[in-house]
XYZ file of N, CA and C in Angstrom:
363
model
N 104.344 96.323 99.060
C 102.973 95.874 99.026
C 102.628 95.207 100.341
N 101.499 95.556 100.894
C 101.040 94.983 102.158
C 99.907 94.002 101.881
N 99.980 92.847 102.474
C 98.897 91.873 102.392
C 98.369 91.596 103.784
N 97.049 91.519 103.889
C 96.388 91.303 105.171
C 95.466 90.083 105.057
N 95.584 89.172 106.012
C 94.759 87.966 105.996
C 94.102 87.791 107.357
N 92.767 87.886 107.367
C 92.018 87.736 108.615
C 91.667 86.278 108.884
N 91.493 85.969 110.160
C 91.035 84.647 110.572
C 90.388 84.761 111.943
N 89.709 83.693 112.359
C 89.143 83.663 113.697
C 87.653 83.895 113.783
N 87.028 84.209 112.656
C 85.590 84.406 112.684
C 84.853 83.088 112.880
N 83.563 83.194 113.098
C 82.756 81.993 113.280
C 81.398 82.331 113.833
N 80.689 81.283 114.235
C 79.362 81.432 114.819
C 79.451 81.282 116.328
N 78.800 82.179 117.036
C 78.850 82.173 118.494
C 77.506 82.650 119.034
N 77.205 82.240 120.238
C 75.950 82.669 120.849
C 76.102 84.025 121.511
N 74.991 84.700 121.689
C 74.985 85.979 122.397
C 75.662 85.803 123.759
N 76.535 86.750 124.075
C 77.293 86.693 125.317
C 78.628 85.994 125.195
N 78.870 85.373 124.058
C 80.115 84.651 123.843
C 81.265 85.552 123.438
N 82.396 84.914 123.131
C 83.613 85.642 122.788
C 84.268 85.050 121.549
N 85.006 85.888 120.851
C 85.836 85.468 119.728
C 87.080 86.339 119.710
N 88.134 85.809 119.128
C 89.325 86.620 118.883
C 89.669 86.532 117.409
N 89.634 87.673 116.762
C 90.018 87.755 115.358
C 91.500 88.067 115.244
N 92.125 87.529 114.206
C 93.528 87.801 113.927
C 93.660 88.333 112.510
N 94.669 89.155 112.313
C 94.974 89.689 110.982
C 96.483 89.611 110.798
N 96.919 88.676 109.969
C 98.339 88.508 109.693
C 98.740 89.456 108.573
N 99.761 90.267 108.832
C 100.198 91.274 107.862
C 101.568 90.919 107.311
N 101.737 91.136 106.028
C 103.053 90.952 105.403
C 103.406 92.232 104.654
N 104.702 92.398 104.410
C 105.145 93.630 103.795
C 105.411 94.674 104.869
N 105.417 95.934 104.512
C 105.642 97.007 105.486
C 104.428 97.113 106.397
N 104.640 97.002 107.685
C 103.509 96.919 108.605
C 103.466 98.053 109.628
N 104.349 99.025 109.531
C 104.410 100.077 110.549
C 103.425 101.186 110.194
N 102.156 100.814 110.208
C 101.084 101.737 109.857
C 100.025 101.765 110.941
N 99.173 102.791 110.887
C 97.961 102.777 111.688
C 97.060 101.690 111.114
N 96.496 100.872 112.006
C 95.665 99.755 111.568
C 94.316 99.791 112.246
N 93.331 99.188 111.601
C 92.005 99.190 112.168
C 91.202 97.956 111.811
N 90.122 97.781 112.548
C 89.133 96.745 112.266
C 87.820 97.437 111.880
N 87.219 96.936 110.838
C 85.922 97.418 110.382
C 84.963 96.239 110.292
N 83.680 96.535 110.235
C 82.694 95.481 110.017
C 81.597 96.003 109.112
N 80.955 95.054 108.452
C 79.863 95.408 107.566
C 78.776 94.351 107.663
N 77.599 94.801 108.060
C 76.441 93.920 108.119
C 75.689 94.023 106.791
N 74.918 93.000 106.441
C 74.166 93.036 105.185
C 73.278 94.265 105.093
N 73.394 94.987 103.981
C 72.570 96.161 103.763
C 73.019 97.407 104.486
N 74.151 97.333 105.169
C 74.650 98.487 105.919
C 76.035 98.892 105.424
N 76.413 100.119 105.761
C 77.733 100.600 105.385
C 78.809 99.984 106.281
N 80.013 99.944 105.734
C 81.136 99.477 106.534
C 81.407 100.494 107.643
N 81.577 100.028 108.859
C 81.800 100.920 109.985
C 83.072 100.556 110.730
N 83.728 101.578 111.256
C 84.926 101.372 112.040
C 84.593 100.803 113.405
N 85.328 99.803 113.799
C 85.121 99.158 115.100
C 86.197 99.594 116.089
N 87.460 99.527 115.652
C 88.570 99.891 116.525
C 89.796 100.199 115.680
N 90.680 101.014 116.237
C 91.915 101.349 115.546
C 93.068 101.389 116.536
N 94.285 101.191 116.010
C 95.466 101.205 116.864
C 96.610 101.884 116.130
N 97.262 102.795 116.829
C 98.353 103.553 116.235
C 99.664 102.815 116.452
N 100.718 103.311 115.831
C 102.025 102.679 115.956
C 102.587 102.780 117.373
N 102.086 103.734 118.159
C 102.547 103.854 119.551
C 101.680 103.054 120.513
N 100.714 102.330 119.967
C 99.849 101.488 120.791
C 98.581 102.144 121.267
N 98.406 103.419 120.998
C 97.177 104.090 121.408
C 96.004 103.557 120.585
N 94.853 103.475 121.230
C 93.702 102.826 120.608
C 92.474 103.723 120.574
N 91.575 103.402 119.670
C 90.287 104.088 119.558
C 89.221 103.035 119.309
N 88.004 103.319 119.813
C 86.914 102.365 119.664
C 85.612 103.074 119.306
N 84.784 102.363 118.577
C 83.428 102.835 118.352
C 82.664 102.739 119.673
N 81.748 103.658 119.892
C 80.987 103.669 121.146
C 80.256 102.345 121.360
N 79.822 101.730 120.279
C 79.022 100.510 120.379
C 79.810 99.307 120.896
N 81.153 99.396 120.882
C 81.955 98.248 121.308
C 82.854 98.556 122.503
N 82.855 99.793 122.947
C 83.715 100.160 124.083
C 83.396 99.304 125.296
N 84.435 98.803 125.922
C 84.253 97.962 127.097
C 84.039 96.496 126.772
N 83.793 96.178 125.518
C 83.563 94.789 125.108
C 84.657 94.260 124.174
N 85.179 95.126 123.317
C 86.196 94.740 122.340
C 87.541 95.335 122.734
N 88.609 94.606 122.392
C 89.960 95.078 122.638
C 90.813 94.835 121.410
N 91.404 95.904 120.891
C 92.322 95.783 119.759
C 93.743 95.755 120.286
N 94.570 94.929 119.672
C 95.976 94.853 120.081
C 96.806 94.434 118.882
N 98.111 94.599 119.026
C 99.009 94.264 117.922
C 100.277 93.647 118.461
N 100.697 92.561 117.870
C 101.966 91.918 118.198
C 102.929 92.251 117.070
N 103.810 93.217 117.314
C 104.708 93.663 116.246
C 105.703 92.578 115.844
N 106.097 91.745 116.784
C 107.052 90.677 116.466
C 106.442 89.669 115.490
N 105.137 89.479 115.599
C 104.447 88.532 114.729
C 103.745 89.215 113.559
N 103.813 90.541 113.504
C 103.105 91.295 112.462
C 101.636 90.905 112.407
N 101.032 90.811 113.565
C 99.644 90.361 113.650
C 98.813 91.327 114.473
N 97.661 91.654 113.945
C 96.681 92.500 114.613
C 95.584 91.604 115.163
N 95.074 91.955 116.341
C 94.038 91.145 116.974
C 92.823 92.013 117.320
N 91.685 91.344 117.421
C 90.493 91.978 117.964
C 89.823 90.961 118.875
N 89.915 91.210 120.167
C 89.244 90.363 121.139
C 87.839 90.914 121.331
N 86.835 90.055 121.152
C 85.440 90.468 121.248
C 84.750 89.663 122.335
N 84.305 90.353 123.368
C 83.597 89.721 124.485
C 82.163 90.244 124.562
N 81.341 89.528 125.301
C 79.935 89.926 125.493
C 79.271 90.250 124.160
N 79.445 89.366 123.220
C 78.946 89.618 121.869
C 77.432 89.717 121.840
N 76.967 90.599 120.962
C 75.542 90.835 120.770
C 75.166 90.460 119.335
N 73.875 90.256 119.123
C 73.418 89.904 117.782
C 73.794 90.985 116.769
N 73.786 92.237 117.219
C 74.117 93.340 116.311
C 75.598 93.433 115.968
N 76.410 92.582 116.575
C 77.827 92.517 116.200
C 78.036 91.635 114.965
N 76.996 90.990 114.506
C 77.093 90.119 113.337
C 77.497 90.916 112.103
N 78.414 90.331 111.321
C 78.844 90.981 110.102
C 80.156 90.424 109.614
N 80.597 90.940 108.488
C 81.919 90.602 107.967
C 82.899 91.589 108.579
N 83.962 91.068 109.159
C 84.971 91.894 109.812
C 86.217 91.971 108.947
N 86.679 93.197 108.748
C 87.823 93.450 107.891
C 88.953 94.116 108.670
N 90.143 93.725 108.325
C 91.344 94.360 108.829
C 91.812 95.378 107.787
N 92.304 96.536 108.239
C 92.762 97.572 107.322
C 94.059 98.178 107.826
N 94.864 98.674 106.901
C 96.172 99.222 107.254
C 96.455 100.504 106.477
N 97.375 101.297 107.039
C 97.769 102.581 106.453
C 96.623 103.576 106.516
N 96.124 103.749 107.733
C 95.086 104.737 107.952
C 95.634 105.929 108.715
N 94.727 106.796 109.191
C 95.111 107.984 109.946
C 94.385 107.982 111.287
N 95.118 108.275 112.332
C 94.527 108.262 113.662
C 93.375 109.254 113.775
N 93.549 110.426 113.161
C 92.534 111.472 113.286
C 91.213 111.074 112.642
N 91.260 110.163 111.699
C 90.046 109.724 111.005
C 90.014 108.204 110.940
N 90.301 107.586 112.072
C 90.498 106.147 112.086
C 89.270 105.374 111.644
N 88.084 105.916 111.839
C 86.872 105.178 111.503
C 86.388 105.442 110.081
N 87.133 106.228 109.329
C 86.770 106.526 107.944
C 87.412 105.491 107.038
N 86.615 104.617 106.442
C 87.207 103.529 105.658
C 87.924 104.047 104.411
N 87.554 105.217 103.931
C 88.242 105.781 102.765
C 89.686 106.152 103.070
N 90.023 106.243 104.348
C 91.358 106.669 104.722
C 92.395 105.559 104.759
N 91.985 104.331 104.496
C 92.913 103.202 104.565
C 93.311 102.741 103.166
N 94.560 102.305 103.049
C 95.078 101.887 101.755
C 94.908 100.390 101.504
N 95.143 99.608 102.543
C 95.184 98.150 102.381
C 94.063 97.483 103.177
N 93.492 96.447 102.579
C 92.372 95.737 103.189
C 92.545 94.239 103.055
N 92.078 93.515 104.066
C 91.986 92.072 103.952
C 90.669 91.700 103.308
N 90.449 90.406 103.154
C 89.246 89.926 102.488
C 88.096 89.688 103.453
N 88.365 89.724 104.738
C 87.295 89.648 105.718
C 87.104 88.264 106.313
N 86.523 88.257 107.503
C 86.152 87.021 108.168
C 84.770 87.224 108.781
N 83.899 86.236 108.613
C 82.505 86.383 109.014
C 82.314 86.073 110.499
N 81.569 86.940 111.165
C 81.182 86.729 112.556
C 79.658 86.709 112.619
N 79.124 85.642 113.182
C 77.673 85.511 113.317
C 77.339 85.252 114.778
N 76.536 86.151 115.343
C 76.148 86.031 116.743
C 74.645 85.771 116.798
N 74.269 84.670 117.414
C 72.865 84.298 117.459
C 72.423 84.013 118.884
N 71.135 84.143 119.093
C 70.590 83.900 120.437
C 70.103 82.462 120.567
């Protein structure tokens, strides 16, 4: 059984930065991803990382967000820079996905409970 616990969310001004963390327990050698969901919108893939370290990003965050993983700590990270108001939402960590469909939330088995990110001007 895999458990995922996100942290690091908060309120920040436009142009600011945050780093989200996702602590994983259990078997962790899976494809992992970050998703977000704004009120009234569908959950969307933000970034994904494979077991070999290769990464994928949504076009809306390329150049601003960086996904990384510390295997020794079993922790997934999402560094978010140059934040925009449209980045506001609940951010979720997910595990056991597929690289070919990394942004498809139906493809992941395990989910955390989310951490809220609010970006205001």
